[in-house]
Tab-separated table of N, CA and C in Angstrom:
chain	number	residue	atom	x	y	z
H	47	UNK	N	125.614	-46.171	94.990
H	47	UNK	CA	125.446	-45.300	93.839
H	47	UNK	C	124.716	-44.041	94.306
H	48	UNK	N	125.138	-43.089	93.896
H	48	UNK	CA	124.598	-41.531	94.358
H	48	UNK	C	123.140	-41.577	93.507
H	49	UNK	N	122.543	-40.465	94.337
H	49	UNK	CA	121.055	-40.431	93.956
H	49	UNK	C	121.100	-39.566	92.330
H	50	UNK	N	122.179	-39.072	92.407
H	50	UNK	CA	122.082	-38.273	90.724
H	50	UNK	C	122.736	-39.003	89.984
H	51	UNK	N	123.339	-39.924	90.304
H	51	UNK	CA	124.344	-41.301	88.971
H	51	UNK	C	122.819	-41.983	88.819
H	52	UNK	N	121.874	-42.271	89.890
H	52	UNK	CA	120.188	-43.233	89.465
H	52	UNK	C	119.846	-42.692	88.986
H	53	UNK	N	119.499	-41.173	88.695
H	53	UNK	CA	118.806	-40.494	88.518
H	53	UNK	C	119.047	-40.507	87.023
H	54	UNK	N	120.168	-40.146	86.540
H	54	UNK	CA	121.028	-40.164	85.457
H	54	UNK	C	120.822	-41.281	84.353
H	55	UNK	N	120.851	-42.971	85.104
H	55	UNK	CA	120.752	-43.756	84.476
H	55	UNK	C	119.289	-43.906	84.097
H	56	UNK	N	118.425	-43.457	84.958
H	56	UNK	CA	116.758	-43.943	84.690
H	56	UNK	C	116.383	-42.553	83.691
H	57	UNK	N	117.070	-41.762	83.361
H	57	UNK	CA	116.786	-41.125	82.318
H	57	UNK	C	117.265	-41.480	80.950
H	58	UNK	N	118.861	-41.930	81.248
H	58	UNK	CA	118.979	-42.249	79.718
H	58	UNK	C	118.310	-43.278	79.425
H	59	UNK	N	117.639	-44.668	80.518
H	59	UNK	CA	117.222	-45.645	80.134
H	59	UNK	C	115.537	-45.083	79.180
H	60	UNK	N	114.964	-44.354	79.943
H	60	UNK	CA	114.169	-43.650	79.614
H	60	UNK	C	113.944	-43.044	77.683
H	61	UNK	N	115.180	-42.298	77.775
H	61	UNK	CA	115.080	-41.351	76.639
H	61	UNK	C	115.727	-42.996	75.692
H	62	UNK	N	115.888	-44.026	75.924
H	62	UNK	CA	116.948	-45.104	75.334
H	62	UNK	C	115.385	-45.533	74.377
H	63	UNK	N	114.534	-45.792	75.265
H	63	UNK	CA	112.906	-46.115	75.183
H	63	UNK	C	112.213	-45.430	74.152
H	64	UNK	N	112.314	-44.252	74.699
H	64	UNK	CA	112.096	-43.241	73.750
H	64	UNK	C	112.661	-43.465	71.957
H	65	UNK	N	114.129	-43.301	71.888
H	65	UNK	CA	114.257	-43.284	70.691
H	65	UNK	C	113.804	-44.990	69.937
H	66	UNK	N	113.957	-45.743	70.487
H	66	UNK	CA	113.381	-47.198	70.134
H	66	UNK	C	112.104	-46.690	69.378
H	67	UNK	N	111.110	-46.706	70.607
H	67	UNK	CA	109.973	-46.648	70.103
H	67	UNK	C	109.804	-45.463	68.940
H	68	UNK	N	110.530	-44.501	68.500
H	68	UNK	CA	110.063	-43.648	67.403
H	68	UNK	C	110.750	-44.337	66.171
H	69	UNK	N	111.838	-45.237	66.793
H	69	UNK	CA	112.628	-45.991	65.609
H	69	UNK	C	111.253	-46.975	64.485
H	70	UNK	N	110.583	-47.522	66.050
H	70	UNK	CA	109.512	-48.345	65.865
H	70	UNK	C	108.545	-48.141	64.864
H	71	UNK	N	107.418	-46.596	65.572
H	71	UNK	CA	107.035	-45.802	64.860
H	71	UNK	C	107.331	-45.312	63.298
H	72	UNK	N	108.680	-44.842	63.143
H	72	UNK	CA	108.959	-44.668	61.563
H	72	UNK	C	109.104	-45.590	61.018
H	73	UNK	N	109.986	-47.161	61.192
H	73	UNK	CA	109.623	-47.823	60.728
H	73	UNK	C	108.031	-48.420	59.975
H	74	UNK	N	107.118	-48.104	60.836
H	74	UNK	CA	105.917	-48.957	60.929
H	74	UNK	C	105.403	-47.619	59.782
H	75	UNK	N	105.975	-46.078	59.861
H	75	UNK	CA	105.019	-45.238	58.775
H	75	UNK	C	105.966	-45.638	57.256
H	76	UNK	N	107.164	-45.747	57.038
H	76	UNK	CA	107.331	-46.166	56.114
H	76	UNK	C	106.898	-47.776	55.336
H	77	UNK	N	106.748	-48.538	56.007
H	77	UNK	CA	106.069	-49.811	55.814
H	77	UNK	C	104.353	-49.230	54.892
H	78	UNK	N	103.935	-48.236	55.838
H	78	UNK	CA	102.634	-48.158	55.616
H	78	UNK	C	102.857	-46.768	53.449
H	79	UNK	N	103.608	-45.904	54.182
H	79	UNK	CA	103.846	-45.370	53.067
H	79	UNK	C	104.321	-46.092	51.954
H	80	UNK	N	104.825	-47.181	51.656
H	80	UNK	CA	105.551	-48.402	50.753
H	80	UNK	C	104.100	-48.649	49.999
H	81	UNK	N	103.498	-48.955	51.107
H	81	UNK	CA	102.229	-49.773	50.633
H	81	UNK	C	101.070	-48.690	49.605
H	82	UNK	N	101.357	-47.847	50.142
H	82	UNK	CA	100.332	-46.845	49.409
H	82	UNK	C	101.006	-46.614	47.902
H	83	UNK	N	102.470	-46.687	48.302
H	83	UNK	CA	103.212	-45.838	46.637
H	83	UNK	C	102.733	-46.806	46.021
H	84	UNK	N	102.681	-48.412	46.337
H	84	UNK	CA	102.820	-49.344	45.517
H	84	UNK	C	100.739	-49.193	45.000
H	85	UNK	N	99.982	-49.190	45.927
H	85	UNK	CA	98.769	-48.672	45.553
H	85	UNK	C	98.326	-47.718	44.449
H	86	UNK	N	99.406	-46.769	44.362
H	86	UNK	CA	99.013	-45.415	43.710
H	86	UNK	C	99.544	-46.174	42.333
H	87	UNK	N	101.023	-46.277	42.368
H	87	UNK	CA	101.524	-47.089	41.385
H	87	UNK	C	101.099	-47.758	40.285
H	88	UNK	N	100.335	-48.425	40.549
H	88	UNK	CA	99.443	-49.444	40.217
H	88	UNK	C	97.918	-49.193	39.479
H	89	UNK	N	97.517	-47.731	39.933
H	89	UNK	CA	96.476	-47.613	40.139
H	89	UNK	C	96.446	-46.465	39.007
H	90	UNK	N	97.691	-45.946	38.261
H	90	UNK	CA	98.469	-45.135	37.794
H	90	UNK	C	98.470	-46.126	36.502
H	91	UNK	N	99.001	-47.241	36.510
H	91	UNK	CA	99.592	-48.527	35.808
H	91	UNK	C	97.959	-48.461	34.532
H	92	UNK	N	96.985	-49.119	35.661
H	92	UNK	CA	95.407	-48.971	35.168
H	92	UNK	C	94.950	-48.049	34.395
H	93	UNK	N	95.110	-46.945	35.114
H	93	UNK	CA	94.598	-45.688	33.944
H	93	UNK	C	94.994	-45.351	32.839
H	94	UNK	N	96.246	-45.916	32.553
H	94	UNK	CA	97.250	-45.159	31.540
H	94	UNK	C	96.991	-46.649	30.553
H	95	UNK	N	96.706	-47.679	31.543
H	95	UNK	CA	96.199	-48.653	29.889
H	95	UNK	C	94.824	-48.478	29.477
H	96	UNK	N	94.025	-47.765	30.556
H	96	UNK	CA	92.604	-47.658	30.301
H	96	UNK	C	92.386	-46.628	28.816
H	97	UNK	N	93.673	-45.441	29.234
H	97	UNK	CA	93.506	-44.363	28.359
H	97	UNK	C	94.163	-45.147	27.271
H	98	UNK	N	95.033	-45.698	26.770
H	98	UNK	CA	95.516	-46.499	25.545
H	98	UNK	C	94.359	-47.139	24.930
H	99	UNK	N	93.507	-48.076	25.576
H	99	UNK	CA	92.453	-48.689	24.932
H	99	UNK	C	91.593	-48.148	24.543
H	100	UNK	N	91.219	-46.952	25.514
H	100	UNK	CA	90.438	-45.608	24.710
H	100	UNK	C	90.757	-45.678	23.331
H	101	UNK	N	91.951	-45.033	23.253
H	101	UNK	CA	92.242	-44.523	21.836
H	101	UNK	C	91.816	-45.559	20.658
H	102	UNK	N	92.195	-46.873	21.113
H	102	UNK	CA	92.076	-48.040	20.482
H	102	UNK	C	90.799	-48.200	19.781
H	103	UNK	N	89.413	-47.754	20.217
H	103	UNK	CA	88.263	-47.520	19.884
H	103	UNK	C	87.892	-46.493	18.314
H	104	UNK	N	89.629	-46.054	18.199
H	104	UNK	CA	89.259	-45.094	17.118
H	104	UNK	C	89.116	-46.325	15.374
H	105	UNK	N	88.171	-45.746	15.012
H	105	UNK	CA	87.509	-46.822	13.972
H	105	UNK	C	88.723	-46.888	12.498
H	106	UNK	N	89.625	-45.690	12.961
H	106	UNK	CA	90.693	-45.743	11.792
H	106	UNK	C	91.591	-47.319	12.444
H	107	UNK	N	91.989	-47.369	13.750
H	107	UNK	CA	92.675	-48.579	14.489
H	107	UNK	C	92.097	-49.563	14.384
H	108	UNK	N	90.959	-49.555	14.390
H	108	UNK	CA	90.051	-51.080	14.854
H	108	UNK	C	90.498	-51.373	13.372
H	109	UNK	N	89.508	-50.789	12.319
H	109	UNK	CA	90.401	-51.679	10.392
H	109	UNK	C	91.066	-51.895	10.404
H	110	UNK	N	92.741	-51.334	10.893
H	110	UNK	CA	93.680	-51.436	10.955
H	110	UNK	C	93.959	-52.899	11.291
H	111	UNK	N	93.489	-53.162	12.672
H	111	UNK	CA	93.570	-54.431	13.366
H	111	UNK	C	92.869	-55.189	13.132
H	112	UNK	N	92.282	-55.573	12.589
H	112	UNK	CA	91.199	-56.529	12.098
H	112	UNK	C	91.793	-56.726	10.867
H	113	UNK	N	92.221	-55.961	10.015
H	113	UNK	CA	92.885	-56.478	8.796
H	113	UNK	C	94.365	-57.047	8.871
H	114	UNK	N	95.118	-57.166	10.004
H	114	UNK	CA	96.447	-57.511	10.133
H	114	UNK	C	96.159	-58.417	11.060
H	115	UNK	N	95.209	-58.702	12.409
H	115	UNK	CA	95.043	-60.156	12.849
H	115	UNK	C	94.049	-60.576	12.586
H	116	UNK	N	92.892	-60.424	11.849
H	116	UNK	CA	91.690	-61.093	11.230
H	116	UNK	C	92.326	-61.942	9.576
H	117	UNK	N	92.626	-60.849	8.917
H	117	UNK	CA	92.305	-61.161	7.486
H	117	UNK	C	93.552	-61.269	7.460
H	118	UNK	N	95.241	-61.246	8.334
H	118	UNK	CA	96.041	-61.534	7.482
H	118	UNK	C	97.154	-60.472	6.738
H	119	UNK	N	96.918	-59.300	6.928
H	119	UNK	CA	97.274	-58.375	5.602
H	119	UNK	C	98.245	-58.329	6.454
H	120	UNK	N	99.706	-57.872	4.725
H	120	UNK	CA	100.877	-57.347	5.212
H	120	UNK	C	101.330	-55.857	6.029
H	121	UNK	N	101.319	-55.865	7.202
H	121	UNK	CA	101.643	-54.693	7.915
H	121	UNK	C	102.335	-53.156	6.516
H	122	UNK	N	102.745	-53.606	5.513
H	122	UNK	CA	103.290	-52.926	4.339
H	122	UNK	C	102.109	-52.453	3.465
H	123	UNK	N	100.728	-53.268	3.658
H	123	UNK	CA	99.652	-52.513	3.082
H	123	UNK	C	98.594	-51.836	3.811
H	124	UNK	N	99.278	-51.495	4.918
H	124	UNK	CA	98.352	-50.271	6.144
H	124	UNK	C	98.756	-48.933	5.126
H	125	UNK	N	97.409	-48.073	5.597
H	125	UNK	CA	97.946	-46.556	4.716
H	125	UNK	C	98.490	-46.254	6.128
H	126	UNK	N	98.990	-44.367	5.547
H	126	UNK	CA	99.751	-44.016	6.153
H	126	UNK	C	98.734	-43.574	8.148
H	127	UNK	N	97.837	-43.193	7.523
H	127	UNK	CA	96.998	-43.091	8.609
H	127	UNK	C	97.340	-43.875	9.586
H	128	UNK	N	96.673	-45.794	9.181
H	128	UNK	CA	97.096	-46.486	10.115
H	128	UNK	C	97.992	-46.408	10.872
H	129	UNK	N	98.959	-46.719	9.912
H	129	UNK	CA	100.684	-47.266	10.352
H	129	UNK	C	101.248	-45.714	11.453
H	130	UNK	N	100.423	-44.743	11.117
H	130	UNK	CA	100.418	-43.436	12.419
H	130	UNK	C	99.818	-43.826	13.806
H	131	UNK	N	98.291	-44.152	13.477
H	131	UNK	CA	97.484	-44.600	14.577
H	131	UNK	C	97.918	-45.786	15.534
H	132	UNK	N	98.459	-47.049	14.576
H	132	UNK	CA	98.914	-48.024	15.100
H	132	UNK	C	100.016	-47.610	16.023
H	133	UNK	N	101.155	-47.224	15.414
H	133	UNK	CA	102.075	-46.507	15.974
H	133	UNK	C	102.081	-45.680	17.236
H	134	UNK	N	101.073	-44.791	17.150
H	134	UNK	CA	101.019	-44.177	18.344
H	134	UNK	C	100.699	-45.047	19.856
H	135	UNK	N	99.924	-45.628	19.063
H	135	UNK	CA	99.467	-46.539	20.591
H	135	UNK	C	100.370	-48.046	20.579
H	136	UNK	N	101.235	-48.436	19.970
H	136	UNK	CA	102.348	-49.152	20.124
H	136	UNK	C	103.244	-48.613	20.908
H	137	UNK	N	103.759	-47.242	20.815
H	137	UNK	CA	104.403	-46.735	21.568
H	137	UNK	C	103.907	-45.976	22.911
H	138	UNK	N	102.538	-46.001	23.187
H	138	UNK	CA	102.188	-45.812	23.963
H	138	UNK	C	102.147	-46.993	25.062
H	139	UNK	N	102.159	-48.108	24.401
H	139	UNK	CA	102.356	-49.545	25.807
H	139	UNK	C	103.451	-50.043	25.662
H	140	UNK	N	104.576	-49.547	24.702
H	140	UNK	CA	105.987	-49.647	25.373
H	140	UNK	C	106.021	-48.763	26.625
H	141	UNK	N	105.597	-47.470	26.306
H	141	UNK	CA	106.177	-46.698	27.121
H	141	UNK	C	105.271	-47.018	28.365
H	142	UNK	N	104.172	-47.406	28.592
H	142	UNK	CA	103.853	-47.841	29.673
H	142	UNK	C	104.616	-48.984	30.511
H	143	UNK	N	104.783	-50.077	29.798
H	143	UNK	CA	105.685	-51.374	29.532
H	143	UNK	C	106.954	-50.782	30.138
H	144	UNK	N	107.717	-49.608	29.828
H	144	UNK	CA	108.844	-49.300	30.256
H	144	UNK	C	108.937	-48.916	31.728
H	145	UNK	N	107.696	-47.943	32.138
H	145	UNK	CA	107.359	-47.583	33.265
H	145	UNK	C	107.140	-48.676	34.103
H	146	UNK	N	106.462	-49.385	34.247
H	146	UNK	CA	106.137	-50.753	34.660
H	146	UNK	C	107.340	-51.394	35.289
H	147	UNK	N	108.296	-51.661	34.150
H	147	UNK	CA	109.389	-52.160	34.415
H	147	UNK	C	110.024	-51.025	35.483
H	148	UNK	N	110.490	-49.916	35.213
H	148	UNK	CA	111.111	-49.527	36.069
H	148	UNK	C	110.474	-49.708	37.565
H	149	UNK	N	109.203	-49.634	37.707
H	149	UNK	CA	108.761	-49.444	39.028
H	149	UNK	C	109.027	-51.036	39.988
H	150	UNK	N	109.084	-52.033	38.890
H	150	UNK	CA	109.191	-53.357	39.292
H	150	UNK	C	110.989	-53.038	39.904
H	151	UNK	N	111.559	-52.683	38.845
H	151	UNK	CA	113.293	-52.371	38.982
H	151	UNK	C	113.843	-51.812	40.033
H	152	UNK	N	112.969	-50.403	40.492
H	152	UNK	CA	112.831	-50.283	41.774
H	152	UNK	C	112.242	-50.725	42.675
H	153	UNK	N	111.387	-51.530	43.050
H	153	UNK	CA	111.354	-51.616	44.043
H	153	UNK	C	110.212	-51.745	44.346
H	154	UNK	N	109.081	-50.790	43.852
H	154	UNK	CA	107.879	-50.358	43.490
H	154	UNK	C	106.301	-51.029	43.986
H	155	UNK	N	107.129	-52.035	42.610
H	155	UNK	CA	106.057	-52.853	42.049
H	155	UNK	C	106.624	-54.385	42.327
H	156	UNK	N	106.216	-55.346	42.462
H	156	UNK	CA	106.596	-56.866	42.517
H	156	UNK	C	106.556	-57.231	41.068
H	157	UNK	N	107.766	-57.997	40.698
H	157	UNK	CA	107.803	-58.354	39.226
H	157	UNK	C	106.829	-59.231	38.990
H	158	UNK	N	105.850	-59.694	39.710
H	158	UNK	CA	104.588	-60.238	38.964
H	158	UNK	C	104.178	-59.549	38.189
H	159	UNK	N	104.316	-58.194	38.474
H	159	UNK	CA	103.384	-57.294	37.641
H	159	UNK	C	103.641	-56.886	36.426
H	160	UNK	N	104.946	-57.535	36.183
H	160	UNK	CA	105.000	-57.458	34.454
H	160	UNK	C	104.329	-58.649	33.985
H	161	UNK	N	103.846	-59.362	34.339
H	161	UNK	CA	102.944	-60.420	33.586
H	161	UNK	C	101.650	-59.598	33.178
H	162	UNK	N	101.385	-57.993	33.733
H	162	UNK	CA	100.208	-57.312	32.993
H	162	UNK	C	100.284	-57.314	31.735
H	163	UNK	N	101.265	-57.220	31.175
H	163	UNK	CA	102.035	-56.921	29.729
H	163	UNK	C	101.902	-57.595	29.213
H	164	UNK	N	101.909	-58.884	29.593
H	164	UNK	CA	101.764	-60.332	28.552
H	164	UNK	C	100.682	-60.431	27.949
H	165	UNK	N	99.750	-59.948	27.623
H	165	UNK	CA	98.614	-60.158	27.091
H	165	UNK	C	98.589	-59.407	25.875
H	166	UNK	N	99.465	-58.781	25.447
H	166	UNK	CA	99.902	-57.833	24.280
H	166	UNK	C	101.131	-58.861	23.470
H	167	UNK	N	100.555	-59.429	22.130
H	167	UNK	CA	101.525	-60.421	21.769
H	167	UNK	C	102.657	-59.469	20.978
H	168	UNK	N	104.145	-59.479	21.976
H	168	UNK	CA	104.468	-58.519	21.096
H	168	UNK	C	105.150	-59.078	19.862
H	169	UNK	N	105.070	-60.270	19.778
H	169	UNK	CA	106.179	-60.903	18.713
H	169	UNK	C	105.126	-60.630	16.946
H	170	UNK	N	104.380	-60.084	17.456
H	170	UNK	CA	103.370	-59.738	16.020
H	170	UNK	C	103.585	-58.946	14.927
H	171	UNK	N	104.234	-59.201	13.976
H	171	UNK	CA	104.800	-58.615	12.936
H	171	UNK	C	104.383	-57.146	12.680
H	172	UNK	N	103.748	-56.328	12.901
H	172	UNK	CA	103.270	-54.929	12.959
H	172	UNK	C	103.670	-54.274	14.565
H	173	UNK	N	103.796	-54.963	15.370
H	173	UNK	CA	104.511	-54.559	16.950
H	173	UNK	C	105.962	-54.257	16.444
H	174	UNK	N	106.576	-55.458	16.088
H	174	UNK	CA	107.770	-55.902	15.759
H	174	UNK	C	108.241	-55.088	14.927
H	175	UNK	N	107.752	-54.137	13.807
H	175	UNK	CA	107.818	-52.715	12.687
H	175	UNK	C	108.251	-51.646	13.711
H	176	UNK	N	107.409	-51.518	14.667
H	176	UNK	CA	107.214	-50.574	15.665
H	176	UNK	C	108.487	-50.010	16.580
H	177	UNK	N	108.650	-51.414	16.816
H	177	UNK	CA	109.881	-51.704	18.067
H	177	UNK	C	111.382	-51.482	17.252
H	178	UNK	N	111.031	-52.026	16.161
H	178	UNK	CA	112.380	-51.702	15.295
H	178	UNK	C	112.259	-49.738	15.575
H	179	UNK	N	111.280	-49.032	15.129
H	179	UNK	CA	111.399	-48.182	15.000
H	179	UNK	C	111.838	-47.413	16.432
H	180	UNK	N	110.992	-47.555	17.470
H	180	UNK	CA	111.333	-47.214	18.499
H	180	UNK	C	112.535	-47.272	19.381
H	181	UNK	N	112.991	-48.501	19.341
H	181	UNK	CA	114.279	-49.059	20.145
H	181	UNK	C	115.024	-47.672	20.335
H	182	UNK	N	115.333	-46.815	20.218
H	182	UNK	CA	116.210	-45.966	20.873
H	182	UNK	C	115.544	-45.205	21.471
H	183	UNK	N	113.989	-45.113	21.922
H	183	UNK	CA	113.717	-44.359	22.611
H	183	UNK	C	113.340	-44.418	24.114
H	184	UNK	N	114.536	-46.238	24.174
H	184	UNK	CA	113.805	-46.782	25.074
H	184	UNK	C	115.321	-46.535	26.387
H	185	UNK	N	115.201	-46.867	27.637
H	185	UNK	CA	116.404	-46.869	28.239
H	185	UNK	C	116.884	-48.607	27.926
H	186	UNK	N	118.284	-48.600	28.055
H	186	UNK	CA	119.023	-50.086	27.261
H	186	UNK	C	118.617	-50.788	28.751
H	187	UNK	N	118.326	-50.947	29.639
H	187	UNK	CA	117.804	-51.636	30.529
H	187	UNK	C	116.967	-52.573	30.087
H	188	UNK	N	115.489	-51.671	29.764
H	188	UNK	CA	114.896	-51.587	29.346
H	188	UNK	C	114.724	-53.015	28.102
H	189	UNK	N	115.237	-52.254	26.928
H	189	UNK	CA	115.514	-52.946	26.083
H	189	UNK	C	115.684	-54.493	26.213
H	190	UNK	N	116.908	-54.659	27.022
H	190	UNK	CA	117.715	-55.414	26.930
H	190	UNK	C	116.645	-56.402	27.602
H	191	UNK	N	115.837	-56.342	28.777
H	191	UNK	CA	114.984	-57.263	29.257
H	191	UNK	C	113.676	-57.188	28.373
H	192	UNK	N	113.669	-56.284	27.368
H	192	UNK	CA	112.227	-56.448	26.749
H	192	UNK	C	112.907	-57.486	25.424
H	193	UNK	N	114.251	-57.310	24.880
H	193	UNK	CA	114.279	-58.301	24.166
H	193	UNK	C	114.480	-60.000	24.377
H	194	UNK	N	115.207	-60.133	26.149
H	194	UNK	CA	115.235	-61.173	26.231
H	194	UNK	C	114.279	-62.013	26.619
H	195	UNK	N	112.853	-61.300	27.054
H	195	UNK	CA	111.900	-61.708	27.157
H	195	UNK	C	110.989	-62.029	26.246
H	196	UNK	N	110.801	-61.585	25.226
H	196	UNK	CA	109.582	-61.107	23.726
H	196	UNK	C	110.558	-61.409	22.578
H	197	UNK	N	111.553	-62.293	22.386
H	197	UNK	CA	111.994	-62.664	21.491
H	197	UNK	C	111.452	-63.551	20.245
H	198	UNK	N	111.562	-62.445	18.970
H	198	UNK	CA	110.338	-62.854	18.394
H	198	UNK	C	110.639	-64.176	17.719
């Protein structure tokens, strides 16, 4: 074998090395970038229920709720206030709830993490007002796994 056919081969073996190991490399930064989206994700997930429960503190909501799972009352004798207040933040943990899901849908998030959600009974006759109302603002994905799951 001529000294420039060796020469030849110990380079491409070389540059062969080369692209491996950057194969290696990007692999190993997307692994690491995965991990962070799913970090941020998550961390995103937290705040946005933190800020919901905020609101929840407003003393027009708390009567609200205390008179429909304390005492009983028909979701039909909230004033209009309530049935606003309630509302808003009903649709504020769908729409979190929706997000959630998608991030699980992609890829994101591990579908454990819709078990965050479960702690919100949604089959509760004043949710259930809500969801009637909302349902089209939701994607039918969406929907379709929030009804076969929370079937009231």
């Amino acid at each position: 074998m001529s000294e420039d056919r060796r020469t030849t081969r110990w380079l491409e073996a070389i540059g062969a090395l080369g692209v491996i190991a950057s194969l290696m490399f990007v692999g190993f930064e997307v692994r690491q970038n995965t991990a962070v989206a799913k970090a941020e994700a998550y961390r995103d997930f937290v705040s946005e229920i933190n800020a919901v429960n905020l609101g929840a503190l407003d003393p027009v909501v708390n009567r609200a709720f205390v008179r429909l799972k304390l005492e009983g009352a028909d979701p039909a004798d909230l004033t209009t206030e309530e049935v606003g207040k309630l509302g808003a933040i009903a649709l504020a943990n769908l729409r979190i709830y929706e997000g959630l899901f998608n991030q699980v849908e992609t890829g994101i998030l591990e579908p454990t993490s819709l078990g965050l959600m479960s702690r919100v009974d949604w089959r509760a006759t004043h949710l259930q007002m809500y969801l009637a109302q909302f349902r089209g603002l939701f994607s039918p994905e969406f929907v379709e796994y929030f009804e076969a799951t929370h079937n009231p």
